[in-house]
GROMACS .gro file of C-alpha atoms in nm:
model
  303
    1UNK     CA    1   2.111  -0.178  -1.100
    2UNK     CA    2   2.039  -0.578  -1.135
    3UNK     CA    3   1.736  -0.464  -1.352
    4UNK     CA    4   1.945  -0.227  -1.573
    5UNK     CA    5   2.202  -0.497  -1.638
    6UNK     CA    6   1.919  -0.763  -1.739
    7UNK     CA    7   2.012  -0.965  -1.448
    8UNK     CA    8   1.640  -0.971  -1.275
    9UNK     CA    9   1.332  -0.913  -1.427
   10UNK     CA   10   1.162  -0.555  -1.464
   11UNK     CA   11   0.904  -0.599  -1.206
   12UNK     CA   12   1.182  -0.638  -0.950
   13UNK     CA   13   1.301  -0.289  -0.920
   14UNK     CA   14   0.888  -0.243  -0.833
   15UNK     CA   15   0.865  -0.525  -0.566
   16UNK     CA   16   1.182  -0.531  -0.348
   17UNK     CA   17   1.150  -0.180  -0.250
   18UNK     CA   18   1.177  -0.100   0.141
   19UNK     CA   19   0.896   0.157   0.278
   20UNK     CA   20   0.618   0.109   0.055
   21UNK     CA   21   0.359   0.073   0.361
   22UNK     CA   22   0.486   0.369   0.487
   23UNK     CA   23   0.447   0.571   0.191
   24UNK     CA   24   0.815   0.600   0.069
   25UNK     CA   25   0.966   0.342  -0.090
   26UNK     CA   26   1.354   0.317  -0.142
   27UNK     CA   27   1.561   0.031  -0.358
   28UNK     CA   28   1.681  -0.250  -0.177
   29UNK     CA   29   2.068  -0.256  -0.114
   30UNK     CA   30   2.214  -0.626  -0.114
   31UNK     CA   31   2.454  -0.728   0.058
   32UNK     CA   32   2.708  -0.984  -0.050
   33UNK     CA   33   2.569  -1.347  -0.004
   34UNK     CA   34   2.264  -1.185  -0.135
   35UNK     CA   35   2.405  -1.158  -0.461
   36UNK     CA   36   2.548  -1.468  -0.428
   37UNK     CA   37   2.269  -1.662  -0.323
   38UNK     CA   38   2.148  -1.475  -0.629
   39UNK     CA   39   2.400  -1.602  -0.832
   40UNK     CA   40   2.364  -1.957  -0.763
   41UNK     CA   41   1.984  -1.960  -0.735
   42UNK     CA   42   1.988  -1.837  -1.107
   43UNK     CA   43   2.256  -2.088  -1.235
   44UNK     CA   44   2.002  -2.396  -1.106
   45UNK     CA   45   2.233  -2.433  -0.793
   46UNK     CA   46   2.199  -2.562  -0.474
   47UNK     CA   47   2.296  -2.393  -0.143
   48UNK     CA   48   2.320  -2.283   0.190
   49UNK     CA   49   2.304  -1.936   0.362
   50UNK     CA   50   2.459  -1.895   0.708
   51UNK     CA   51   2.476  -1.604   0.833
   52UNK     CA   52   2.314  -1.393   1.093
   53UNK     CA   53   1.981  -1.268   1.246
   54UNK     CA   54   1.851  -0.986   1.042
   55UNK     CA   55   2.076  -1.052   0.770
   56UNK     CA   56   1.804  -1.051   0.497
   57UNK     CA   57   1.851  -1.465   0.488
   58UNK     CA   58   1.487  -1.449   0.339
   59UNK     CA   59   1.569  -1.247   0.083
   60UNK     CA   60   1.879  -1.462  -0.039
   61UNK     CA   61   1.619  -1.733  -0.203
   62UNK     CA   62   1.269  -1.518  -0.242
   63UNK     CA   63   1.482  -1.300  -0.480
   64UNK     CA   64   1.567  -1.603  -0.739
   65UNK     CA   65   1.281  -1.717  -0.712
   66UNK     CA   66   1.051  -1.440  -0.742
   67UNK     CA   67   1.254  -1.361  -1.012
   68UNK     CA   68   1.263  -1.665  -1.167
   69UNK     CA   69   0.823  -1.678  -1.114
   70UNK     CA   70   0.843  -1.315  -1.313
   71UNK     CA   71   1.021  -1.454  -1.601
   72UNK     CA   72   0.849  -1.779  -1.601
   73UNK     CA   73   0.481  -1.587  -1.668
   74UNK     CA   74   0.630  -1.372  -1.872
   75UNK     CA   75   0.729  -1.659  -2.102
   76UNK     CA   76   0.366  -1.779  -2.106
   77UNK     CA   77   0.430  -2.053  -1.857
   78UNK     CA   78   0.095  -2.181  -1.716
   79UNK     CA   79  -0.031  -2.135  -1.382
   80UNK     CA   80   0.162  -2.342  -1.074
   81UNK     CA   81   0.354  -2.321  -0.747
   82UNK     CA   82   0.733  -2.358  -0.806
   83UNK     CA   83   0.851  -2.307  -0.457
   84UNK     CA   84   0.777  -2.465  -0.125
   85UNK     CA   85   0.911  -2.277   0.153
   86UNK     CA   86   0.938  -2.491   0.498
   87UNK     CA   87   0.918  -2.330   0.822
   88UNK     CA   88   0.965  -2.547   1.152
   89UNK     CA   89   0.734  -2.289   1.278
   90UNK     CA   90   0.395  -2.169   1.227
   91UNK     CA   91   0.503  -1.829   1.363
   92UNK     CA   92   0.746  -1.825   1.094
   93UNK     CA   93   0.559  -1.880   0.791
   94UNK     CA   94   0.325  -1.593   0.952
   95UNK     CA   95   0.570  -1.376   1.012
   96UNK     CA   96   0.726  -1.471   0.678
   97UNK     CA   97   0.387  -1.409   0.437
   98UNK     CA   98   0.382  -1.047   0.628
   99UNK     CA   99   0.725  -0.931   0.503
  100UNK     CA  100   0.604  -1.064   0.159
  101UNK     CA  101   0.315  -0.884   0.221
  102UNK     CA  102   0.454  -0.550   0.219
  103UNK     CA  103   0.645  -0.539  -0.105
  104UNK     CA  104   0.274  -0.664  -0.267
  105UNK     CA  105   0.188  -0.306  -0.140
  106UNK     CA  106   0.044  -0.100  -0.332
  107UNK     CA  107  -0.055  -0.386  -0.598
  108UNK     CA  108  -0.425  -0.468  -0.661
  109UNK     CA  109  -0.552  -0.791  -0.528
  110UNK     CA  110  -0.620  -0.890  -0.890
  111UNK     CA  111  -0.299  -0.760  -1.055
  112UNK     CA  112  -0.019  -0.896  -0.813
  113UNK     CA  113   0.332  -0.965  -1.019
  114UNK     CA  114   0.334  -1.324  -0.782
  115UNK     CA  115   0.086  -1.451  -0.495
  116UNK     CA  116   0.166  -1.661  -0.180
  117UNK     CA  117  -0.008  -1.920  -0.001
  118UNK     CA  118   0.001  -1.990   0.346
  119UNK     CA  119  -0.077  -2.427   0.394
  120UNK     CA  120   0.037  -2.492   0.773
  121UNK     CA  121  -0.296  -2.582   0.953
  122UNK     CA  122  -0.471  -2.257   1.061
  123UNK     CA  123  -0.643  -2.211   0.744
  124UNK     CA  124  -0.982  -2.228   0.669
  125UNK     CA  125  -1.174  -2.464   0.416
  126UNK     CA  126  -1.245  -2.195   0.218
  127UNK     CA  127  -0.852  -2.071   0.213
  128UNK     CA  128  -0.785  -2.447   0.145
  129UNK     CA  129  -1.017  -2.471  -0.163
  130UNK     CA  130  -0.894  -2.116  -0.296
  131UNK     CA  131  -0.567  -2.260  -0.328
  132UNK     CA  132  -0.669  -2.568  -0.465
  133UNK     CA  133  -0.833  -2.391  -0.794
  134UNK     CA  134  -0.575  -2.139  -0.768
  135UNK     CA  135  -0.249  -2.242  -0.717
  136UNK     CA  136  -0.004  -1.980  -0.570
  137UNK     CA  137   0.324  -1.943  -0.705
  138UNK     CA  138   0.524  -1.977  -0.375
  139UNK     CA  139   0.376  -2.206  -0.085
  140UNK     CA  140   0.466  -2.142   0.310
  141UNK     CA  141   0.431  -2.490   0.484
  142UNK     CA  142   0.573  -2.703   0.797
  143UNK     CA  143   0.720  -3.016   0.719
  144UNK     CA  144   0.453  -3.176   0.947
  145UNK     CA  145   0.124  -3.038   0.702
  146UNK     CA  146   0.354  -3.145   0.442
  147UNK     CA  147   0.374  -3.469   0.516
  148UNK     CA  148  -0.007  -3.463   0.554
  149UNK     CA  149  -0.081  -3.331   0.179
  150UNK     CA  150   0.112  -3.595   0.053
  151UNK     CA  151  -0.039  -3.887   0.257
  152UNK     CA  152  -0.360  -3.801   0.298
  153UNK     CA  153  -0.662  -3.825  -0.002
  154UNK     CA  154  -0.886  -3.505   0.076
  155UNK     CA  155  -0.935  -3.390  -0.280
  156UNK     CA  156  -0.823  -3.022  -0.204
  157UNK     CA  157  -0.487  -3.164  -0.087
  158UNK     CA  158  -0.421  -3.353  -0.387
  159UNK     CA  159  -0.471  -3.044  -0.619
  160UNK     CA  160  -0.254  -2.844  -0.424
  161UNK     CA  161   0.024  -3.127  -0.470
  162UNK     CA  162  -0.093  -3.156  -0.834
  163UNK     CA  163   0.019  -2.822  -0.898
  164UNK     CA  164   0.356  -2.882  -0.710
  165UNK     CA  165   0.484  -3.115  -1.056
  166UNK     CA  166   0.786  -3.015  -1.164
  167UNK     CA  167   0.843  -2.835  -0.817
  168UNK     CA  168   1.152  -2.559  -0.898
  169UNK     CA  169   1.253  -2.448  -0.599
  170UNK     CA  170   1.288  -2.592  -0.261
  171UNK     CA  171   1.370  -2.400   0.105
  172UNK     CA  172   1.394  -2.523   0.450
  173UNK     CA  173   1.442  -2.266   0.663
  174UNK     CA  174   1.669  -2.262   1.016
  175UNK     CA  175   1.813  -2.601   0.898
  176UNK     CA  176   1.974  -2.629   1.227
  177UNK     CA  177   1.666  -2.730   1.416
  178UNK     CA  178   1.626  -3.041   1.176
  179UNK     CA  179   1.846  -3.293   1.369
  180UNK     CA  180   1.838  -3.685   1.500
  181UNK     CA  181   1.485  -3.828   1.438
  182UNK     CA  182   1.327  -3.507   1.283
  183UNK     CA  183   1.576  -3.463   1.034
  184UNK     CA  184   1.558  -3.857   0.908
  185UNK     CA  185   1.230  -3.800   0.895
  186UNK     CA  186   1.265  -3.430   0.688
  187UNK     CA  187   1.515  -3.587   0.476
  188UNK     CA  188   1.307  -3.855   0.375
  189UNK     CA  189   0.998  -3.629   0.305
  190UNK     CA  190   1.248  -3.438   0.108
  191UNK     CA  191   1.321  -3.766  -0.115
  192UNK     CA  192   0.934  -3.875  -0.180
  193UNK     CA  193   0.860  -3.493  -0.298
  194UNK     CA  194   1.124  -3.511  -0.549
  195UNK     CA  195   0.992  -3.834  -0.696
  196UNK     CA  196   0.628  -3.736  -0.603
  197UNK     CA  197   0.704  -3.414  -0.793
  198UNK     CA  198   0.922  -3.490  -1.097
  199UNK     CA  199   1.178  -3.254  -0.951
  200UNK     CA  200   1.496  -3.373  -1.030
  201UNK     CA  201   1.625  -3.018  -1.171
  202UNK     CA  202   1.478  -2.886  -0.808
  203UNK     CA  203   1.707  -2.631  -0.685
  204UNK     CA  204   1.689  -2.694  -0.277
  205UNK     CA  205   1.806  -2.374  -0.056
  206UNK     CA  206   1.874  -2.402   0.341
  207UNK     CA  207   1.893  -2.101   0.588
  208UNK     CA  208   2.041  -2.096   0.943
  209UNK     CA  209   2.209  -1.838   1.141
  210UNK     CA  210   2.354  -2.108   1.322
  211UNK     CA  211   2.477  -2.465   1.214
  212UNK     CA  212   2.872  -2.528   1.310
  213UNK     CA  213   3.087  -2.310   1.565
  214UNK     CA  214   3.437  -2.485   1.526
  215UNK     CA  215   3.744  -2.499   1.352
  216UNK     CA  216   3.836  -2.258   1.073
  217UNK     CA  217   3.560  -2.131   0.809
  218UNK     CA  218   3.658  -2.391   0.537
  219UNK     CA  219   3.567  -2.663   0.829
  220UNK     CA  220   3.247  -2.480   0.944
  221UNK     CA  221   3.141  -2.473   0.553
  222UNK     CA  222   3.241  -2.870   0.519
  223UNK     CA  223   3.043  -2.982   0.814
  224UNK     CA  224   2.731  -2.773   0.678
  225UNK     CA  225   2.814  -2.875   0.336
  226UNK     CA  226   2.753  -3.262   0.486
  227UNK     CA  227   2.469  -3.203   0.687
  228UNK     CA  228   2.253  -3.011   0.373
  229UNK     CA  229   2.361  -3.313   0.090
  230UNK     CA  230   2.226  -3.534   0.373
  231UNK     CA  231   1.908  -3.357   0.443
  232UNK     CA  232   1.848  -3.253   0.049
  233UNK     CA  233   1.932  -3.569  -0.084
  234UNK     CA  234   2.187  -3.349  -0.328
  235UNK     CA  235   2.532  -3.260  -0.366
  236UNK     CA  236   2.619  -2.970  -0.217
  237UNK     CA  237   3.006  -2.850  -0.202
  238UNK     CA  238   3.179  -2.627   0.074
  239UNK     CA  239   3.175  -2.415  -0.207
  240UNK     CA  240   2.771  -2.366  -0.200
  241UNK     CA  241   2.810  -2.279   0.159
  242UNK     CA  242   2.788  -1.907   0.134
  243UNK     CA  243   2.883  -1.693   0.473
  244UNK     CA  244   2.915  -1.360   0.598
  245UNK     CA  245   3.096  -1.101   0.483
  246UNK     CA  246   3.254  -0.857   0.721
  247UNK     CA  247   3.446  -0.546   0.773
  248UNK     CA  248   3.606  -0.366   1.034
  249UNK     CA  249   3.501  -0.036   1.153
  250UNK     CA  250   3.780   0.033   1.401
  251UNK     CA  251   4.084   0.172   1.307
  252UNK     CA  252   4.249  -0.123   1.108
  253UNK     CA  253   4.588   0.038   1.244
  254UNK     CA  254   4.506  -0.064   1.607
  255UNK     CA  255   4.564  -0.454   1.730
  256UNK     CA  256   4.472  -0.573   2.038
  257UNK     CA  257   4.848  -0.515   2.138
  258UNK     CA  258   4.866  -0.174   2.011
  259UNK     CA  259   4.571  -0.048   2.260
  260UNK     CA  260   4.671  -0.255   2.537
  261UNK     CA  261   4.812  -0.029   2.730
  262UNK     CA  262   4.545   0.230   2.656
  263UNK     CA  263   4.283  -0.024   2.790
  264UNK     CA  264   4.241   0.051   3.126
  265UNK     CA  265   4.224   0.382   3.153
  266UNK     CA  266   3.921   0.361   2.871
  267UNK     CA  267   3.726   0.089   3.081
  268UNK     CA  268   3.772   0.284   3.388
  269UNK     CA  269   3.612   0.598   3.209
  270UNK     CA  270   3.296   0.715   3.378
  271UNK     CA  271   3.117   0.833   3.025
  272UNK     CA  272   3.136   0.675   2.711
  273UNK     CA  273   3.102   0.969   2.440
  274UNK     CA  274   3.268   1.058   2.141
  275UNK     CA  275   3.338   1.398   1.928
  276UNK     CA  276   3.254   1.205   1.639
  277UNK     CA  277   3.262   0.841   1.457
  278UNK     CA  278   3.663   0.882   1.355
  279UNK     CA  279   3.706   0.922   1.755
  280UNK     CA  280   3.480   0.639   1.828
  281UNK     CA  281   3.683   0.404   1.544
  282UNK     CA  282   3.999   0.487   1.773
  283UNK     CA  283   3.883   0.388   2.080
  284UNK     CA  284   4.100   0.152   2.238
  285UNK     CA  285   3.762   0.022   2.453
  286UNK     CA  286   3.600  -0.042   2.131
  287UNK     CA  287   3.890  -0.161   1.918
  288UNK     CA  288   3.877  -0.417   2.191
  289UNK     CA  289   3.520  -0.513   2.190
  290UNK     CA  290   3.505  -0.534   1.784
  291UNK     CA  291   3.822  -0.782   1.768
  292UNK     CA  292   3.743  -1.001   2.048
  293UNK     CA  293   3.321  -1.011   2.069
  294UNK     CA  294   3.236  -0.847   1.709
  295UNK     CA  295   3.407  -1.036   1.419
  296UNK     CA  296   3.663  -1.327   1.336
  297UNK     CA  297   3.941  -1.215   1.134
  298UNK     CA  298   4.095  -1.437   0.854
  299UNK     CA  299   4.425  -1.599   0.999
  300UNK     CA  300   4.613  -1.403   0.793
  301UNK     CA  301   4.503  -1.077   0.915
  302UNK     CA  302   4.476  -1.186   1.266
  303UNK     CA  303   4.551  -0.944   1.532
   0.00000   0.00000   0.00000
């Protein structure tokens, strides 16, 4: 649908495409702060996705920026990486070029719409001098090899910063573990890259299923908001904080009051079946369990 509309490039509807390993591949379906990481990635705009595990986080900045790598080659623009992706983990950025991996399925080694490099220690010489005379378009790193390619003068390293100029697109990754002396020291890497780069137009992107727990949402999003202009060295609003979206999938009749007198006989029941989903929605047991452990209401639809 985002490919009808002109909103991504063509070769999108062929690379985001679950199942192609397996031999049947099926669109992607996005879910809300996909599209608006989408949004914002697009419009040259910083931000921050925090949601949960297995929320497709990943795919709320490689979407821009694939996207954005499409367009750029199709517009004749010369050979370069225009994303760094940080990991704070090696395991990460392996497990990381693997998903990436699979929606390259299918395309000849030769003929791939975008290629990925992996830079985080456990590569060869020979991996290390590929990417030197061949720079990929999106580069997987730790901030600790980072800070090595920039400091250091092995001639391989310096190409592969050489074709960082002008650097587009910027994404640490589980933001939360960069705190007290590691994130001073990230934030400040962050800072020489920009001016080591001529990236001033960078767009910088932070994921983290995890980053504040208190207050209201509009706190949670200013305390993140803070933290990412600190570690970025950018503005970035309460409004660039972009959250979860949820839904209920109990009856949205039945409060915690309403079933509360239905509760104990439904704990105390030996089998937990149901005819079908409507009867499971109208459980008091898990009417319960979704308002109290599953998802926080807005205040003013509090139960």
């Amino acid at each position: 649908s985002l490919v009808r509309d002109g909103v991504l490039h063509p070769v999108c509807a062929d690379v985001f495409q679950v199942g192609k390993p397996e031999g049947h591949p099926q669109p992607l379906h996005l879910y809300a702060h996909q599209l608006q990481a989408l949004a914002k990635g697009q419009s040259g705009k910083s931000y921050v996705v925090t949601t949960g595990t297995g929320s497709g986080k990943s795919l709320s900045f490689f979407i821009p920026v694939i996207d954005r790598i499409l367009k750029a080659k199709a517009a004749g623009g010369k050979a370069r990486t225009r994303a760094i992706v940080i990991y704070p983990m090696n395991a990460l950025a392996n497990s990381q070029l693997e998903e990436l991996e699979k929606f390259l399925h299918g395309y000849p080694p030769d003929a791939r719409p975008f290629t990925v490099g992996r830079y985080t220690g456990q590569e060869s010489k020979a991996e290390r001098e590929a990417m030197a005379d061949n720079p990929p378009d999106i580069l997987l790193t730790n901030f600790m090899m980072l800070e090595y390619i920039f400091t250091r003068f092995d001639d391989d390293e310096r190409r592969v910063v050489d074709h960082c100029e002008g650097l587009e697109f910027l994404v640490l990754d589980e933001l939360h573990t960069y705190r007290g002396r590691q994130g001073a020291d990230v934030a400040l890497l962050v800072r020489r890259l920009r001016e080591r780069l001529k990236a001033d137009g960078m767009v910088c992107i932070g994921t983290s299923a995890t980053m504040s727990s208190g207050g209201k949402q509009a706190d949670r999003n200013r305390t993140v908001s803070e933290v990412a202009s600190r570690l970025f060295g950018t503005t970035i609003t309460e409004n660039d904080v972009i959250g979860e979206t949820l839904e209920r999938v109990t009856d949205p009749l039945k409060d915690v009051a309403a079933i509360a007198a239905e509760l104990p006989a439904a704990i105390q029941r030996d089998c937990h079946q149901w005819s079908d989903f409507d009867a499971f929605r109208r459980d008091p047991l898990a009417v319960w369990v979704e308002l109290n452990l599953g998802i926080e209401l807005p205040d003013n639809e509090a139960p």
